[in-house]
Amino acid sequence: TGVQTCALPIYDTGKPVSNISWYAAAAYCDWLETKLPPDISDYNVKIPSEAEWEAAARFSTVDTLNNVFHESGVSAAKSIDFSRIGGAGLYDIMGNLWEWSENWYFPTDSVNGSFGLTEASWNGVEKAVRGGSWANSVSDIEVSTRGSQNPAWCTPFLGFRPVLVKK
């Protein structure tokens, strides 16, 4: 079937969720949308597209010396820390964990330098991931760096960031 069973991690409420497949992250977004308060019920909760993720990262990036990369000397994702907040109010958009995106990965998925612009009807084999993790070197990861993973894959290097989008 190609579906991987993931061990249930023990969650620290201060840490981002890792070891979650794209399918589980998408299901969580669907569930969370049903819990929105009435004043924001005209929004969808979803995994961001690569273009949405990159726009947020470019606006939110902080000094990468503060971000959680291999040079931080960590062996797992770190808890949220106010010193790592970016311009858009987002924490750890670079480093700490790779983040799932909505897009199927396509190696040449670039038009005028923007990623995530493939045909919406195209289905690939892997989903695109963005941002790098605590195991990557800061010199190897830029806002435009892309990777890919099988959507059933679960790993301690990968998580997700839900977004609200007006219907």
Backbone as numpy.savetxt, mean C-alpha at the origin, in Angstrom:
# Nx Ny Nz CAx CAy CAz Cx Cy Cz
-6.01 -24.30 -6.70 -6.82 -23.10 -6.70 -5.97 -21.84 -6.70
-4.71 -21.93 -6.28 -3.84 -20.76 -6.27 -4.03 -19.86 -5.06
-4.95 -20.21 -4.15 -5.19 -19.38 -2.98 -4.24 -19.82 -1.87
-3.52 -18.88 -1.31 -2.59 -19.17 -0.24 -3.24 -18.90 1.10
-3.05 -19.81 2.03 -3.55 -19.60 3.38 -2.49 -18.85 4.16
-2.87 -17.79 4.81 -1.94 -16.97 5.56 -2.11 -17.23 7.04
-0.99 -17.29 7.73 -1.06 -17.42 9.18 -1.65 -16.15 9.74
-2.48 -16.28 10.74 -3.08 -15.10 11.36 -2.04 -14.42 12.24
-1.66 -13.19 11.88 -0.67 -12.49 12.70 -1.28 -11.98 14.00
-0.44 -11.75 14.98 -0.87 -11.12 16.22 -0.70 -9.62 16.01
-1.79 -8.88 16.11 -1.75 -7.46 15.78 -1.42 -6.60 16.98
-0.52 -5.67 16.74 -0.20 -4.60 17.67 -0.96 -3.40 17.12
-1.85 -2.83 17.88 -2.71 -1.76 17.36 -1.94 -0.55 16.88
-0.70 -0.41 17.24 0.11 0.71 16.77 0.83 0.42 15.46
0.79 -0.82 15.02 1.52 -1.21 13.81 0.57 -1.39 12.64
1.07 -1.15 11.42 0.24 -1.41 10.25 0.02 -2.91 10.07
-1.07 -3.27 9.44 -1.38 -4.68 9.18 -0.49 -5.19 8.05
0.17 -6.31 8.29 0.97 -6.98 7.27 0.48 -8.42 7.16
1.13 -9.21 6.32 0.72 -10.61 6.11 -0.73 -10.69 5.64
-1.12 -9.78 4.76 -2.49 -9.76 4.26 -2.47 -9.80 2.74
-3.26 -10.69 2.18 -3.34 -10.80 0.72 -4.11 -9.62 0.15
-3.98 -9.40 -1.15 -4.75 -8.35 -1.81 -6.24 -8.66 -1.67
-6.61 -9.94 -1.80 -8.02 -10.32 -1.69 -8.59 -9.99 -0.30
-7.80 -10.27 0.74 -8.27 -9.96 2.10 -8.34 -8.45 2.31
-7.38 -7.70 1.76 -7.41 -6.25 1.88 -8.63 -5.67 1.16
-8.93 -6.18 -0.03 -10.11 -5.72 -0.78 -11.40 -6.06 -0.03
-11.45 -7.25 0.56 -12.64 -7.64 1.34 -12.80 -6.73 2.56
-11.69 -6.38 3.20 -11.76 -5.46 4.34 -12.32 -4.11 3.90
-11.86 -3.61 2.75 -12.37 -2.33 2.24 -13.87 -2.41 2.00
-14.34 -3.52 1.41 -15.78 -3.70 1.18 -16.54 -3.69 2.50
-16.02 -4.39 3.50 -16.66 -4.43 4.81 -16.68 -3.05 5.45
-15.53 -2.36 5.41 -15.42 -1.04 6.04 -16.40 -0.05 5.41
-16.62 -0.17 4.12 -17.57 0.73 3.44 -18.97 0.60 4.03
-19.34 -0.59 4.48 -20.67 -0.79 5.07 -20.76 -0.16 6.46
-19.63 0.21 7.04 -19.59 0.79 8.39 -19.43 2.30 8.39
-19.40 2.92 7.21 -19.21 4.37 7.16 -20.40 5.09 7.79
-20.14 6.17 8.51 -21.25 6.94 9.07 -22.05 7.61 7.95
-23.31 7.92 8.20 -24.19 8.48 7.16 -23.64 9.72 6.46
-22.90 10.56 7.19 -22.41 11.79 6.56 -21.31 11.57 5.52
-20.75 10.37 5.44 -19.79 10.07 4.39 -20.17 8.80 3.62
-21.45 8.47 3.64 -21.91 7.27 2.95 -21.87 7.40 1.43
-21.58 8.60 0.91 -21.46 8.77 -0.53 -20.02 8.57 -1.00
-19.22 7.83 -0.20 -17.84 7.49 -0.55 -17.68 5.99 -0.67
-16.75 5.57 -1.50 -16.32 4.18 -1.58 -15.03 4.03 -0.79
-14.84 2.87 -0.16 -13.59 2.53 0.49 -12.93 1.51 -0.43
-11.67 1.76 -0.79 -11.01 0.85 -1.72 -9.50 0.89 -1.54
-8.84 -0.04 -2.21 -7.39 -0.02 -2.31 -7.07 1.01 -3.40
-6.11 1.90 -3.18 -5.85 2.95 -4.17 -5.24 2.40 -5.46
-5.51 3.09 -6.56 -4.81 2.80 -7.80 -3.36 3.25 -7.64
-2.51 2.83 -8.53 -1.13 3.30 -8.48 -1.06 4.82 -8.64
-1.87 5.37 -9.52 -1.87 6.81 -9.74 -2.30 7.55 -8.47
-3.33 7.04 -7.77 -3.78 7.66 -6.51 -2.69 7.56 -5.45
-2.08 6.37 -5.35 -1.02 6.16 -4.36 0.14 7.11 -4.62
0.58 7.19 -5.89 1.74 8.02 -6.20 1.45 9.50 -5.96
0.26 9.96 -6.29 -0.09 11.37 -6.04 -0.01 11.66 -4.54
-0.55 10.77 -3.72 -0.50 10.96 -2.27 0.94 10.91 -1.76
1.74 10.00 -2.30 3.13 9.88 -1.86 3.95 11.11 -2.24
3.74 11.62 -3.43 4.49 12.81 -3.87 4.14 14.02 -3.01
2.89 14.13 -2.60 2.46 15.25 -1.77 2.87 15.06 -0.32
3.03 13.80 0.09 3.19 13.50 1.50 4.60 13.12 1.92
5.50 12.93 0.99 6.82 12.42 1.33 7.55 13.35 2.29
8.16 12.71 3.29 9.00 13.42 4.25 10.44 13.02 4.01
11.36 13.58 4.75 12.76 13.24 4.65 12.92 11.73 4.82
13.46 11.07 3.80 13.56 9.60 3.85 14.47 9.10 4.96
15.27 9.95 5.55 16.09 9.52 6.68 15.22 9.19 7.88
14.02 9.74 7.94 13.08 9.46 9.01 12.25 8.21 8.73
12.16 7.80 7.48 11.31 6.67 7.11 11.91 5.35 7.56
11.07 4.31 7.61 11.49 3.01 8.12 12.01 2.16 6.96
13.32 2.18 6.80 14.00 1.34 5.82 15.05 0.51 6.53
15.75 -0.33 5.79 16.75 -1.23 6.34 17.76 -0.49 7.23
18.12 0.72 6.84 19.09 1.50 7.59 18.61 1.84 9.00
17.31 1.69 9.26 16.76 1.95 10.60 17.16 0.88 11.60
17.71 -0.24 11.10 18.13 -1.32 11.98 16.97 -2.13 12.54
15.83 -2.15 11.85 14.66 -2.88 12.33 14.56 -4.24 11.66
13.82 -5.14 12.28 13.62 -6.47 11.70 12.14 -6.77 11.49
11.32 -5.73 11.52 9.88 -5.85 11.29 9.33 -4.44 11.12
8.07 -4.35 10.68 7.43 -3.04 10.55 7.39 -2.36 11.92
7.51 -1.05 11.92 7.48 -0.28 13.17 6.10 0.32 13.40
5.83 0.63 14.65 4.60 1.32 15.03 4.58 2.73 14.45
3.38 3.28 14.34 3.21 4.65 13.85 3.94 5.60 14.80
4.60 6.60 14.21 5.36 7.59 14.97 5.09 8.95 14.34
4.68 9.92 15.15 4.34 11.24 14.63 5.50 11.93 13.92
6.73 11.50 14.17 7.87 12.13 13.48 7.93 11.73 12.02
7.15 10.72 11.62 7.18 10.25 10.23 5.92 10.66 9.46
5.29 11.75 9.83 4.10 12.22 9.15 4.50 13.05 7.93
3.80 12.86 6.84 4.09 13.60 5.62 3.17 14.80 5.45
3.36 15.51 4.35 2.63 16.73 4.08 1.13 16.57 3.98
0.66 15.39 3.57 -0.78 15.16 3.45 -1.36 14.52 4.71
-0.56 14.43 5.77 -1.03 13.83 7.01 -0.96 12.31 6.99
-0.22 11.74 6.04 -0.07 10.29 5.95 1.23 9.85 6.62
1.18 8.72 7.30 2.35 8.18 7.98 2.96 7.07 7.14
4.27 7.04 7.07 5.02 5.93 6.47 4.56 5.55 5.07
4.27 6.52 4.23 3.88 6.16 2.87 5.08 5.61 2.12
6.27 6.00 2.52 7.50 5.41 1.99 8.14 4.60 3.10
8.45 3.35 2.80 9.09 2.48 3.78 8.06 1.85 4.71
8.53 1.16 5.70 7.78 0.38 6.67 7.14 -0.84 6.02
6.16 -0.67 5.12 5.57 -1.80 4.38 5.32 -1.42 2.93
5.55 -2.37 2.01 5.04 -2.22 0.66 3.52 -2.16 0.79
2.86 -1.48 -0.14 1.40 -1.36 -0.07 0.77 -1.84 -1.37
-0.29 -2.64 -1.23 -1.05 -3.11 -2.39 -1.64 -1.93 -3.14
-1.75 -2.08 -4.45 -2.52 -1.12 -5.23 -3.60 -1.88 -5.99
-4.57 -1.17 -6.48 -5.71 -1.77 -7.20 -5.28 -2.35 -8.55
-4.27 -1.77 -9.15 -3.88 -2.14 -10.51 -3.25 -3.52 -10.62
-3.55 -4.18 -11.72 -2.77 -5.35 -12.11 -1.43 -4.81 -12.59
-0.38 -5.50 -12.25 0.97 -5.06 -12.64 1.20 -5.32 -14.12
1.71 -4.31 -14.78 2.10 -4.40 -16.17 3.46 -3.73 -16.26
4.53 -4.46 -16.67 5.89 -3.92 -16.57 6.11 -2.56 -17.25
5.41 -2.28 -18.33 5.60 -1.00 -19.01 4.42 -0.07 -18.78
3.83 -0.16 -17.62 2.64 0.60 -17.27 2.97 2.06 -16.99
3.49 2.75 -18.01 3.86 4.14 -17.84 3.46 4.95 -19.06
2.77 6.03 -18.83 2.42 6.97 -19.88 2.82 8.35 -19.38
3.76 8.98 -20.04 4.25 10.30 -19.63 4.72 10.31 -18.17
5.33 9.19 -17.73 5.88 9.14 -16.38 4.90 8.81 -15.28
3.62 8.61 -15.62 2.61 8.26 -14.61 2.29 6.78 -14.70
2.23 6.11 -13.56 1.92 4.68 -13.53 0.45 4.45 -13.26
-0.01 3.26 -13.55 -1.37 2.87 -13.22 -2.38 3.27 -14.27
-1.95 3.39 -15.52 -2.85 3.86 -16.55 -3.20 2.79 -17.58
-3.10 1.52 -17.21 -3.45 0.46 -18.16 -4.96 0.40 -18.35
-5.36 -0.32 -19.36 -6.78 -0.52 -19.61 -7.44 -1.14 -18.38
-8.55 -0.60 -17.97 -9.25 -1.09 -16.76 -9.70 -2.54 -16.94
-9.96 -2.95 -18.17 -10.45 -4.31 -18.40 -9.33 -5.35 -18.45
-8.07 -4.91 -18.44 -6.95 -5.85 -18.54 -6.73 -6.53 -17.20
-6.65 -7.85 -17.21 -6.37 -8.63 -16.00 -5.01 -9.27 -16.12
-4.18 -9.06 -15.14 -2.85 -9.63 -15.13 -2.75 -10.79 -14.18
-1.54 -11.10 -13.78 -1.27 -12.21 -12.88 -0.91 -11.70 -11.49
-0.29 -10.52 -11.42 0.14 -9.94 -10.15 -0.40 -8.53 -9.99
-0.59 -8.12 -8.75 -1.02 -6.75 -8.44 0.24 -5.91 -8.17
0.17 -4.64 -8.53 1.28 -3.73 -8.28 1.35 -3.37 -6.80
2.57 -3.21 -6.30 2.81 -2.77 -4.93 3.73 -1.57 -4.97
3.60 -0.71 -3.97 4.35 0.55 -3.97 4.91 0.85 -2.59
5.97 1.67 -2.53 6.44 2.27 -1.29 7.65 1.67 -0.60
7.99 0.42 -0.87 9.11 -0.20 -0.19 8.79 -0.59 1.25
9.68 -1.36 1.85 9.44 -1.82 3.22 10.68 -1.63 4.08
10.54 -2.02 5.32 11.62 -1.96 6.30 12.83 -2.79 5.88
12.65 -3.75 4.98 13.75 -4.60 4.54 14.52 -4.02 3.35
13.98 -2.96 2.73 14.64 -2.33 1.59 15.59 -1.24 2.04
16.58 -0.97 1.21 17.49 0.14 1.46 16.86 1.42 0.96
17.02 2.50 1.69 16.44 3.79 1.31 16.94 4.23 -0.07
18.14 3.85 -0.44 18.70 4.25 -1.73 18.08 3.49 -2.90
17.37 2.40 -2.62 16.76 1.58 -3.67 15.30 1.93 -3.95
14.67 2.73 -3.10 13.24 3.00 -3.22 12.99 4.49 -3.44
12.26 4.80 -4.50 11.82 6.16 -4.79 10.30 6.14 -4.87
9.68 7.30 -4.93 8.21 7.36 -5.03 7.72 6.59 -6.26
8.50 6.58 -7.32 8.09 5.90 -8.55 8.42 4.42 -8.59
9.11 3.89 -7.57 9.49 2.48 -7.56 8.25 1.59 -7.47
8.22 0.57 -8.31 7.09 -0.35 -8.36 7.57 -1.77 -8.17
6.70 -2.59 -7.64 6.94 -4.02 -7.54 5.64 -4.73 -7.84
5.66 -6.06 -7.74 4.43 -6.81 -7.98 4.41 -8.07 -7.14
3.22 -8.51 -6.81 3.02 -9.73 -6.03 1.74 -10.41 -6.49
1.72 -11.73 -6.37 0.51 -12.49 -6.62 -0.54 -12.00 -5.60
-1.78 -11.72 -6.02 -2.76 -11.16 -5.08 -3.13 -12.09 -3.93
-2.78 -13.37 -4.02 -3.05 -14.30 -2.92 -1.89 -14.35 -1.92
-0.81 -13.67 -2.23 0.41 -13.72 -1.44 0.27 -12.94 -0.13
0.83 -13.47 0.94 0.88 -12.81 2.24 2.34 -12.78 2.68
2.80 -11.65 3.15 4.18 -11.51 3.55 4.32 -10.44 4.63
5.31 -10.56 5.51 5.51 -9.53 6.54 6.04 -8.21 5.98
6.31 -8.16 4.68 6.83 -6.95 4.04 5.74 -6.14 3.35
4.49 -6.60 3.40 3.44 -6.03 2.57 2.15 -5.81 3.35
1.54 -4.66 3.16 0.27 -4.31 3.81 -0.60 -3.53 2.84
-1.49 -2.71 3.36 -2.36 -1.91 2.49 -2.80 -0.65 3.21
-3.29 0.30 2.42 -3.76 1.58 2.93 -5.08 1.89 2.23
-6.22 1.72 2.91 -7.51 2.02 2.28 -7.66 3.52 2.00
-8.39 3.84 0.96 -8.69 5.24 0.64 -10.19 5.42 0.50
-10.63 6.65 0.78 -12.04 7.03 0.56 -12.11 7.82 -0.75
-13.02 7.41 -1.63 -13.18 8.07 -2.92 -14.65 8.38 -3.11
-14.96 9.61 -3.47 -16.35 10.02 -3.68 -16.97 9.18 -4.78
-18.20 8.67 -4.53 -18.93 7.85 -5.52 -19.28 8.65 -6.74
